[in-house]
Coordinates of C-alpha atoms in Angstrom, one line a residue:
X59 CA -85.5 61.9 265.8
X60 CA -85.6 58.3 266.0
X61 CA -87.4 58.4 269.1
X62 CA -90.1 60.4 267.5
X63 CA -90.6 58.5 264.6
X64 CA -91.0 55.1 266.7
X65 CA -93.5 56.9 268.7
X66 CA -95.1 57.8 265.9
X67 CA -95.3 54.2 264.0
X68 CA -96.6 53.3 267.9
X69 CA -99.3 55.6 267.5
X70 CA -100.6 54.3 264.3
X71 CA -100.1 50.9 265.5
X72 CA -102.4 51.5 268.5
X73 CA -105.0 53.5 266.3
X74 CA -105.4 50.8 263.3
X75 CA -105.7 48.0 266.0
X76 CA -108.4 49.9 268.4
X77 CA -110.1 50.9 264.3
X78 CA -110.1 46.5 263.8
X79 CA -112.0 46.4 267.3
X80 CA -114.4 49.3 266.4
X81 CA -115.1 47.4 263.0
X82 CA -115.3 44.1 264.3
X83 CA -117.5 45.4 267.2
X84 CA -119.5 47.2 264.9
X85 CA -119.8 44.1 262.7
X86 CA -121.0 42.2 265.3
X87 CA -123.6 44.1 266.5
X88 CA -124.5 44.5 263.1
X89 CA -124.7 41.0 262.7
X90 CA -127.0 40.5 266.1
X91 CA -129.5 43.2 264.4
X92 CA -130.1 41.1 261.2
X93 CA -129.8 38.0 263.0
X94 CA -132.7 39.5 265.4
X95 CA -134.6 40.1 261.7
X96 CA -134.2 36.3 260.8
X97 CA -137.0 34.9 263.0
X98 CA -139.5 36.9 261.0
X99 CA -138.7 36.0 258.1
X100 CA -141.0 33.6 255.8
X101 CA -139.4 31.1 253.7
X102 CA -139.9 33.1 250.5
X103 CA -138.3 36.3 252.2
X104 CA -135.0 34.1 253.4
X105 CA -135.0 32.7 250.3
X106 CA -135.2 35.8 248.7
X107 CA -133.0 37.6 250.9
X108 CA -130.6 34.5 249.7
X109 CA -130.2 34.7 246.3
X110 CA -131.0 38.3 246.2
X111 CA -128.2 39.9 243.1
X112 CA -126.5 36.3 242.7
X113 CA -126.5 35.7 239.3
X114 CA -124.4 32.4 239.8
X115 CA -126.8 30.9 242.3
X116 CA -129.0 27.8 242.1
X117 CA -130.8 26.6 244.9
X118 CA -133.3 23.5 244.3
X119 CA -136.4 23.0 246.8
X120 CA -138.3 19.4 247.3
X121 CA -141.2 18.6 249.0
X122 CA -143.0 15.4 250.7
X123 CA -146.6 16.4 251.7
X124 CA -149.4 14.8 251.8
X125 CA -148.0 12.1 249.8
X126 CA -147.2 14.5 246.9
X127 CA -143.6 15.3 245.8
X128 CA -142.5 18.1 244.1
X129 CA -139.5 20.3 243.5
X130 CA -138.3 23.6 242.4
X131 CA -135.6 25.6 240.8
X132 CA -134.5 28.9 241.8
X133 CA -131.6 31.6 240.3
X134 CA -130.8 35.1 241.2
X135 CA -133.8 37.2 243.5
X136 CA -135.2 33.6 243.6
X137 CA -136.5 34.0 240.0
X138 CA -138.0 30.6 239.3
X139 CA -135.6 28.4 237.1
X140 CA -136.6 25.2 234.9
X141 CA -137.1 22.2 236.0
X142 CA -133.8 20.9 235.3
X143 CA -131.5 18.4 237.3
X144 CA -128.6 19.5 238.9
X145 CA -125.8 17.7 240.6
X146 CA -124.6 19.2 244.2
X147 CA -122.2 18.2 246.8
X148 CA -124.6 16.6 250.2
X149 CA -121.6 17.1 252.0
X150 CA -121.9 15.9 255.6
X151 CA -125.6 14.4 254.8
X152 CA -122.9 11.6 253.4
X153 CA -122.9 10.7 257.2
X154 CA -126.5 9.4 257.3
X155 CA -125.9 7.1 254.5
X156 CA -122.1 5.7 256.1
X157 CA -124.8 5.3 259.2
X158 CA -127.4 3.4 256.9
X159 CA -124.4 1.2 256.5
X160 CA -123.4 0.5 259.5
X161 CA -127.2 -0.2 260.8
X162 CA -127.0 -3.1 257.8
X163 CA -124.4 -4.6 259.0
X164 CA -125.6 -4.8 263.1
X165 CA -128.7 -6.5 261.3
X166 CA -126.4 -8.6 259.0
X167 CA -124.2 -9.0 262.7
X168 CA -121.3 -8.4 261.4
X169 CA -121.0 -5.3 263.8
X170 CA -122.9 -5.1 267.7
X171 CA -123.6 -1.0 268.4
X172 CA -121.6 -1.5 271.6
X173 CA -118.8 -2.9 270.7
X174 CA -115.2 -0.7 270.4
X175 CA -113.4 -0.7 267.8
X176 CA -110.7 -2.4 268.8
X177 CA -112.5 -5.3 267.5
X178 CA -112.6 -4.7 263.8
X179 CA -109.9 -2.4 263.6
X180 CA -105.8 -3.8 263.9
X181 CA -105.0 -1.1 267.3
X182 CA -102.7 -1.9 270.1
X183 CA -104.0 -2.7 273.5
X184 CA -105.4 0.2 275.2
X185 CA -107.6 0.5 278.7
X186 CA -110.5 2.6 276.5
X187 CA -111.6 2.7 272.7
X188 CA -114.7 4.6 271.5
X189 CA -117.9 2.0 270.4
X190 CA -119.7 2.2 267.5
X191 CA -122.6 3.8 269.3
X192 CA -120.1 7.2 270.2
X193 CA -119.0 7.2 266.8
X194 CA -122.6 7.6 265.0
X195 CA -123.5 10.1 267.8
X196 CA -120.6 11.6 267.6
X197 CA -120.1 11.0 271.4
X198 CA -116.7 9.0 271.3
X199 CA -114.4 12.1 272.3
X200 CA -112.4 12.0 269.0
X201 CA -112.0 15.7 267.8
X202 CA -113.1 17.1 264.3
X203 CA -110.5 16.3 262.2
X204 CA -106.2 15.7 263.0
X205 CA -103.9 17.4 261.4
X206 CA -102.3 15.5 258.4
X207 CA -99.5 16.9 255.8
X208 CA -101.6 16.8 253.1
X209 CA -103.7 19.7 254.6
X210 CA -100.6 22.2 254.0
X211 CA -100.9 21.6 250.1
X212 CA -104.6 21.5 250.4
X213 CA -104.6 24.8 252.1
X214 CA -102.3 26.6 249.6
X215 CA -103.9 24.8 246.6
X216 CA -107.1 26.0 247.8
X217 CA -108.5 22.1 247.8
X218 CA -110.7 20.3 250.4
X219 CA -108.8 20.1 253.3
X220 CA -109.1 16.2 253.2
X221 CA -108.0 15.4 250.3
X222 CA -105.0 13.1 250.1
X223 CA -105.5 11.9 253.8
X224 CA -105.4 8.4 253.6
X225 CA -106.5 5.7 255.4
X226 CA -103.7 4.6 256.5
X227 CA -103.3 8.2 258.0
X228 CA -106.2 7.9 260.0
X229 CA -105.7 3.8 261.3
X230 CA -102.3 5.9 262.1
X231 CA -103.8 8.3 264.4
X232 CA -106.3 6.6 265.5
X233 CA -103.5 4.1 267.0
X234 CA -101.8 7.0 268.7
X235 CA -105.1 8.2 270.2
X236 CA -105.3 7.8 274.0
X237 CA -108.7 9.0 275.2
X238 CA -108.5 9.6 278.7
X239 CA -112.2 9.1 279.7
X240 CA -114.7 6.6 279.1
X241 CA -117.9 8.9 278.4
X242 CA -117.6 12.0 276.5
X243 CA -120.1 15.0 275.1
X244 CA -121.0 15.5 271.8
X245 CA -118.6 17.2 269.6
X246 CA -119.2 16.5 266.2
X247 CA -116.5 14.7 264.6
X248 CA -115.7 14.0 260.9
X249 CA -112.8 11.7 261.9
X250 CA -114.5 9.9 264.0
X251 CA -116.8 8.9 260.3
X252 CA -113.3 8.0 258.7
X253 CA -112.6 5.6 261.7
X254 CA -116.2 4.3 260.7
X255 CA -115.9 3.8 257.3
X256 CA -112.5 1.8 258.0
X257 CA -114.9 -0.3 260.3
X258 CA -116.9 -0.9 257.5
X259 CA -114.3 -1.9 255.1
X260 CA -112.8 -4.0 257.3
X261 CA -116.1 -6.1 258.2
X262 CA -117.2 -6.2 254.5
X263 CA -113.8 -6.8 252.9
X264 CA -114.6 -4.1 250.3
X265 CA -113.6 -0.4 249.6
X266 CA -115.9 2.0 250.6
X267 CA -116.6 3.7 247.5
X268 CA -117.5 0.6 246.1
X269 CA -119.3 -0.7 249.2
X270 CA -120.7 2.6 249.2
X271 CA -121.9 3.3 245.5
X272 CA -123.4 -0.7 245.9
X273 CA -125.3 0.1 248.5
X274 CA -126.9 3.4 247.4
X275 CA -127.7 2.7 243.4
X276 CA -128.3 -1.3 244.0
X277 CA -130.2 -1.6 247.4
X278 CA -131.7 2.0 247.7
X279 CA -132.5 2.6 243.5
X280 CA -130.8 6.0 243.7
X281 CA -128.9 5.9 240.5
X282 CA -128.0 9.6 240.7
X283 CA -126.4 9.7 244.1
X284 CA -122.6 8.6 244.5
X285 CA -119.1 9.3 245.9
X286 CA -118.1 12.1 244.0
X287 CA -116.4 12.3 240.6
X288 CA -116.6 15.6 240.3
X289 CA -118.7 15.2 237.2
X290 CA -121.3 17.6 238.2
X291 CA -123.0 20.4 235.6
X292 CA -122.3 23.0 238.4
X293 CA -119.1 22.8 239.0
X294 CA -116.1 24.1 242.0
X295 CA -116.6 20.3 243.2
X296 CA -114.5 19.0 246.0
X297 CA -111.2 16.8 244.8
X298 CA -111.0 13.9 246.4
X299 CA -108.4 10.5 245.8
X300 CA -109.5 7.2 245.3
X301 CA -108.6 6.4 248.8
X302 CA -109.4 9.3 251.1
X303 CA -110.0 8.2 254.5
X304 CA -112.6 11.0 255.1
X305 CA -114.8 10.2 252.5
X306 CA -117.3 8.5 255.0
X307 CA -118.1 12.2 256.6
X308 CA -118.6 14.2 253.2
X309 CA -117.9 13.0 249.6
X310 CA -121.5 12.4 248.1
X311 CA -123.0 14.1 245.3
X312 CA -126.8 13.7 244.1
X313 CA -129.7 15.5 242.9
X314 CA -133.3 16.4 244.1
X315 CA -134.7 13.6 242.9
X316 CA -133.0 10.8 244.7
X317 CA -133.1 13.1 247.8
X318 CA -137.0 13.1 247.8
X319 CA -136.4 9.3 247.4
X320 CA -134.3 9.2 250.2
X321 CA -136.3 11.4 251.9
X322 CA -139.2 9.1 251.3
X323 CA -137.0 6.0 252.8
X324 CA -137.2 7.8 255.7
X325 CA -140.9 8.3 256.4
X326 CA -141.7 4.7 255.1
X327 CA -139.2 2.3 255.1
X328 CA -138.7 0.2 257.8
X329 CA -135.2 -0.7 257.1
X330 CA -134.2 3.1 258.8
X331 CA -136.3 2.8 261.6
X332 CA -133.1 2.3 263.2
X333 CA -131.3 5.0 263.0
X334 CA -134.0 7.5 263.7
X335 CA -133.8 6.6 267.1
X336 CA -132.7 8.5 270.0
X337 CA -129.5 7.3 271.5
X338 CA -128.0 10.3 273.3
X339 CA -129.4 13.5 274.8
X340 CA -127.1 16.1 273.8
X341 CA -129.0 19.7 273.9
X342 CA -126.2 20.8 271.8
X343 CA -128.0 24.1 270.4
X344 CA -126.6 27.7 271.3
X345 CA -128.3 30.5 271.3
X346 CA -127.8 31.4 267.9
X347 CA -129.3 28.3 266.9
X348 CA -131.9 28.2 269.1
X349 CA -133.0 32.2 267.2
X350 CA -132.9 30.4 263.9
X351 CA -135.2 27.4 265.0
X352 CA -131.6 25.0 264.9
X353 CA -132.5 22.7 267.8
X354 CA -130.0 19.9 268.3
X355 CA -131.7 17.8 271.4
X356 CA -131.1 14.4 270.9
X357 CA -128.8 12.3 268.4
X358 CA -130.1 8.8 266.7
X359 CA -127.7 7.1 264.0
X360 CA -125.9 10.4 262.8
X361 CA -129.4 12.3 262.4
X362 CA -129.9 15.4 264.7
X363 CA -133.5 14.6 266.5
X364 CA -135.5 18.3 267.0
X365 CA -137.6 17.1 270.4
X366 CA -139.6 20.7 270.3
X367 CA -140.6 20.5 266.4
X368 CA -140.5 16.9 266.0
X369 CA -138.1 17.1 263.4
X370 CA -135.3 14.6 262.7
X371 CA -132.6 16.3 260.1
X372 CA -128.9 16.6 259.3
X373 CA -127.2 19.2 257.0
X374 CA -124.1 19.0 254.7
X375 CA -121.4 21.7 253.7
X376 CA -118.5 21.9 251.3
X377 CA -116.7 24.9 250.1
X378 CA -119.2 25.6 247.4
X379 CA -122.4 24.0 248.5
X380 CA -124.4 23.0 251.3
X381 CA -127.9 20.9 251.7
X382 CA -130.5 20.2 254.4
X383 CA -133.0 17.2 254.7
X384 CA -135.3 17.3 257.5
X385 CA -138.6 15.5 257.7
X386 CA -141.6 15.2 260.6
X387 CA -142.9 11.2 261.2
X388 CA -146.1 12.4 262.9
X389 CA -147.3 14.6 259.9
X390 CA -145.1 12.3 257.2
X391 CA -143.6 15.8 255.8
X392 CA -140.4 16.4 254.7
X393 CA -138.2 19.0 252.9
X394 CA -135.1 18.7 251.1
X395 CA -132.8 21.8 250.1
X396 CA -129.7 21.9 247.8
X397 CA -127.3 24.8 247.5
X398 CA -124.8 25.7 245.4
X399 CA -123.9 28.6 247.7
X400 CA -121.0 28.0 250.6
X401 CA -123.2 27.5 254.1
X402 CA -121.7 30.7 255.1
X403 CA -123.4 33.0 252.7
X404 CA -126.0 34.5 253.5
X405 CA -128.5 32.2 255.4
X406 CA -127.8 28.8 254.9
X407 CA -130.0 25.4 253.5
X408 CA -130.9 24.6 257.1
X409 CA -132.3 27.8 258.2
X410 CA -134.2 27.5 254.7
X411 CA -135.7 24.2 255.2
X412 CA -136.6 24.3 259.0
X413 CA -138.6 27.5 257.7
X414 CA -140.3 25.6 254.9
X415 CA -141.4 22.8 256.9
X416 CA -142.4 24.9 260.0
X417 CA -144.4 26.5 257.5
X418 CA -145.4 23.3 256.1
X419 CA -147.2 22.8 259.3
X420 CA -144.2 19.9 260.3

């Protein structure tokens, strides 16, 4: 009787687990038929197709074209919204400006590209250490992110996974690091942006929020932008502590406004000349990428350089929101997209704004 009944519980076993294949095997070819339907799509149908039934949704659109700006709202079945400011996470587009700062301080020389880290940071003697150049291009062989305690509490709290890992965490790790190679591929590499903002601390003498927040509302005029406070009108904004090491990658918040500006910096101002330019080939983009127009060819200063387009963009995600700023030199166009939708629902900023400004003519 035993016998029976464990051959029974056996049986079920086997039929719920080949019934998880089916469904996952059907969800993925599911998943290759609508991802076959994206290519098609205008912008106004993916944006549609976005915020189609969301009632909680608000995505914000800006323009450079022409040498007009302009910007729209829009809600649930992309149902055009006022013209109202809102404040959403940028995410990983934080990286561009931690980049912006480390390009001031080659030209102040308080930093050389080339030069490894070893010589701004307190880290024992070691045959290799990455250089400032593989950290921007995220070329230096560090993984994504290390595992710190604070990520259990994160996890169960439901938090952002880098909250609470300090500096000294990282300086920690980074001291325990052995990289085993002198050149490396591109993996792209959050901690290796906490190793850069201690860099910067360490060669300004300042914090990096403060350095940062300087740097952004005093030298750039973008009084909106900031590291986060989660002070936002549209709330589920990432925690972070006044000292998180990984701040550097992700912690920015701003509005369409200063984005355009920024955006703007980017076409015209000389001072990020810099970091638009190539430094590593790294034809990073898979096949899924390559069917939504993602092409990842070349890196500069943190930007992602599109060699077939023309484009030079980067992206940002959170839990809650995700952004995209791409812009074309030759045709001075740019587009800027702001989310407060996760990156994985539905089809994200970046498939949104490479659509725009394809369209655009970019």
């Amino acid at each position: 009787m035993v016998k029976k009944v464990a051959k029974k519980k056996f049986i079920i076993f086997i039929v719920v687990l080949l019934s998880a294949a089916l469904l996952l095997v059907g969800l993925s070819l599911y998943g290759k038929a609508q991802l076959a339907k994206v290519p098609d799509l205008t912008f106004s149908e993916a944006l549609l197709y976005t915020l189609e039934d969301n009632k909680d949704a608000v995505i914000t659109v800006g323009i450079i074209q022409g040498g007009q700006t302009t910007w729209k709202v829009y809600g649930e079945n992309a149902k055009k919204l006022p013209d109202q400011l809102h404040t959403y996470e940028i995410g990983s587009l934080t990286k561009t400006f931690t980049a912006a700062l480390i390009n001031q301080a080659i030209d102040e020389g308080k930093i050389e590209l080339n030069a490894t880290i070893d010589n701004y940071l307190q880290l024992p003697e070691r045959k290799h250490y990455p250089t400032i150049k593989e950290l921007v291009t995220h070329t230096s062989g560090y993984k994504g992110y290390y595992f710190e305690t604070p990520m259990i509490g994160n996890f169960f709290s439901g938090k952002n996974s880098f909250n609470g890992v300090s500096r000294e965490m990282v300086l920690a790790r980074a001291r325990s690091l052995d990289l085993d190679q002198e050149n490396y591929d591109f993996k792209y590499s959050n901690f290796g942006f906490a190793v850069l903002g201690l860099v910067l601390e360490a060669v300004y003498e300042s914090d990096y929020t403060a350095l940062l927040n300087d740097y952004v509302q005093n030298d750039l005029g973008l009084s909106a932008t900031k590291i986060s406070e989660q002070d936002g009108d549209l709330g589920k904004y990432w925690d972070w502590q006044l000292h998180d090491a990984y701040m550097p990658a992700g912690a920015m918040t701003s509005d369409i406004e200063d984005m355009l500006r920024y955006a703007q910096m980017q076409l015209n101002d000389p001072r990020f000349g810099p970091c638009h330019k190539s430094l590593k080939t790294i034809d990073d983009s898979t096949e899924t990428f390559r069917a939504l127009g993602i092409n990842l060819d070349e890196i500069a200063m943190a930007w992602i350089i599109d060699k077939e387009n023309g484009f030079i963009w980067h992206n940002g995600g959170t839990g809650h929101y995700n952004s995209y700023l791409g812009f074309c030199p030759e045709t001075e166009t740019a587009v800027v997209i702001l989310s407060n939708l996760a990156s994985g629902y539905r089809l994200p900023a970046t498939v949104l704004g490479i659509k725009l400004l394809q369209e655009l003519g970019g």
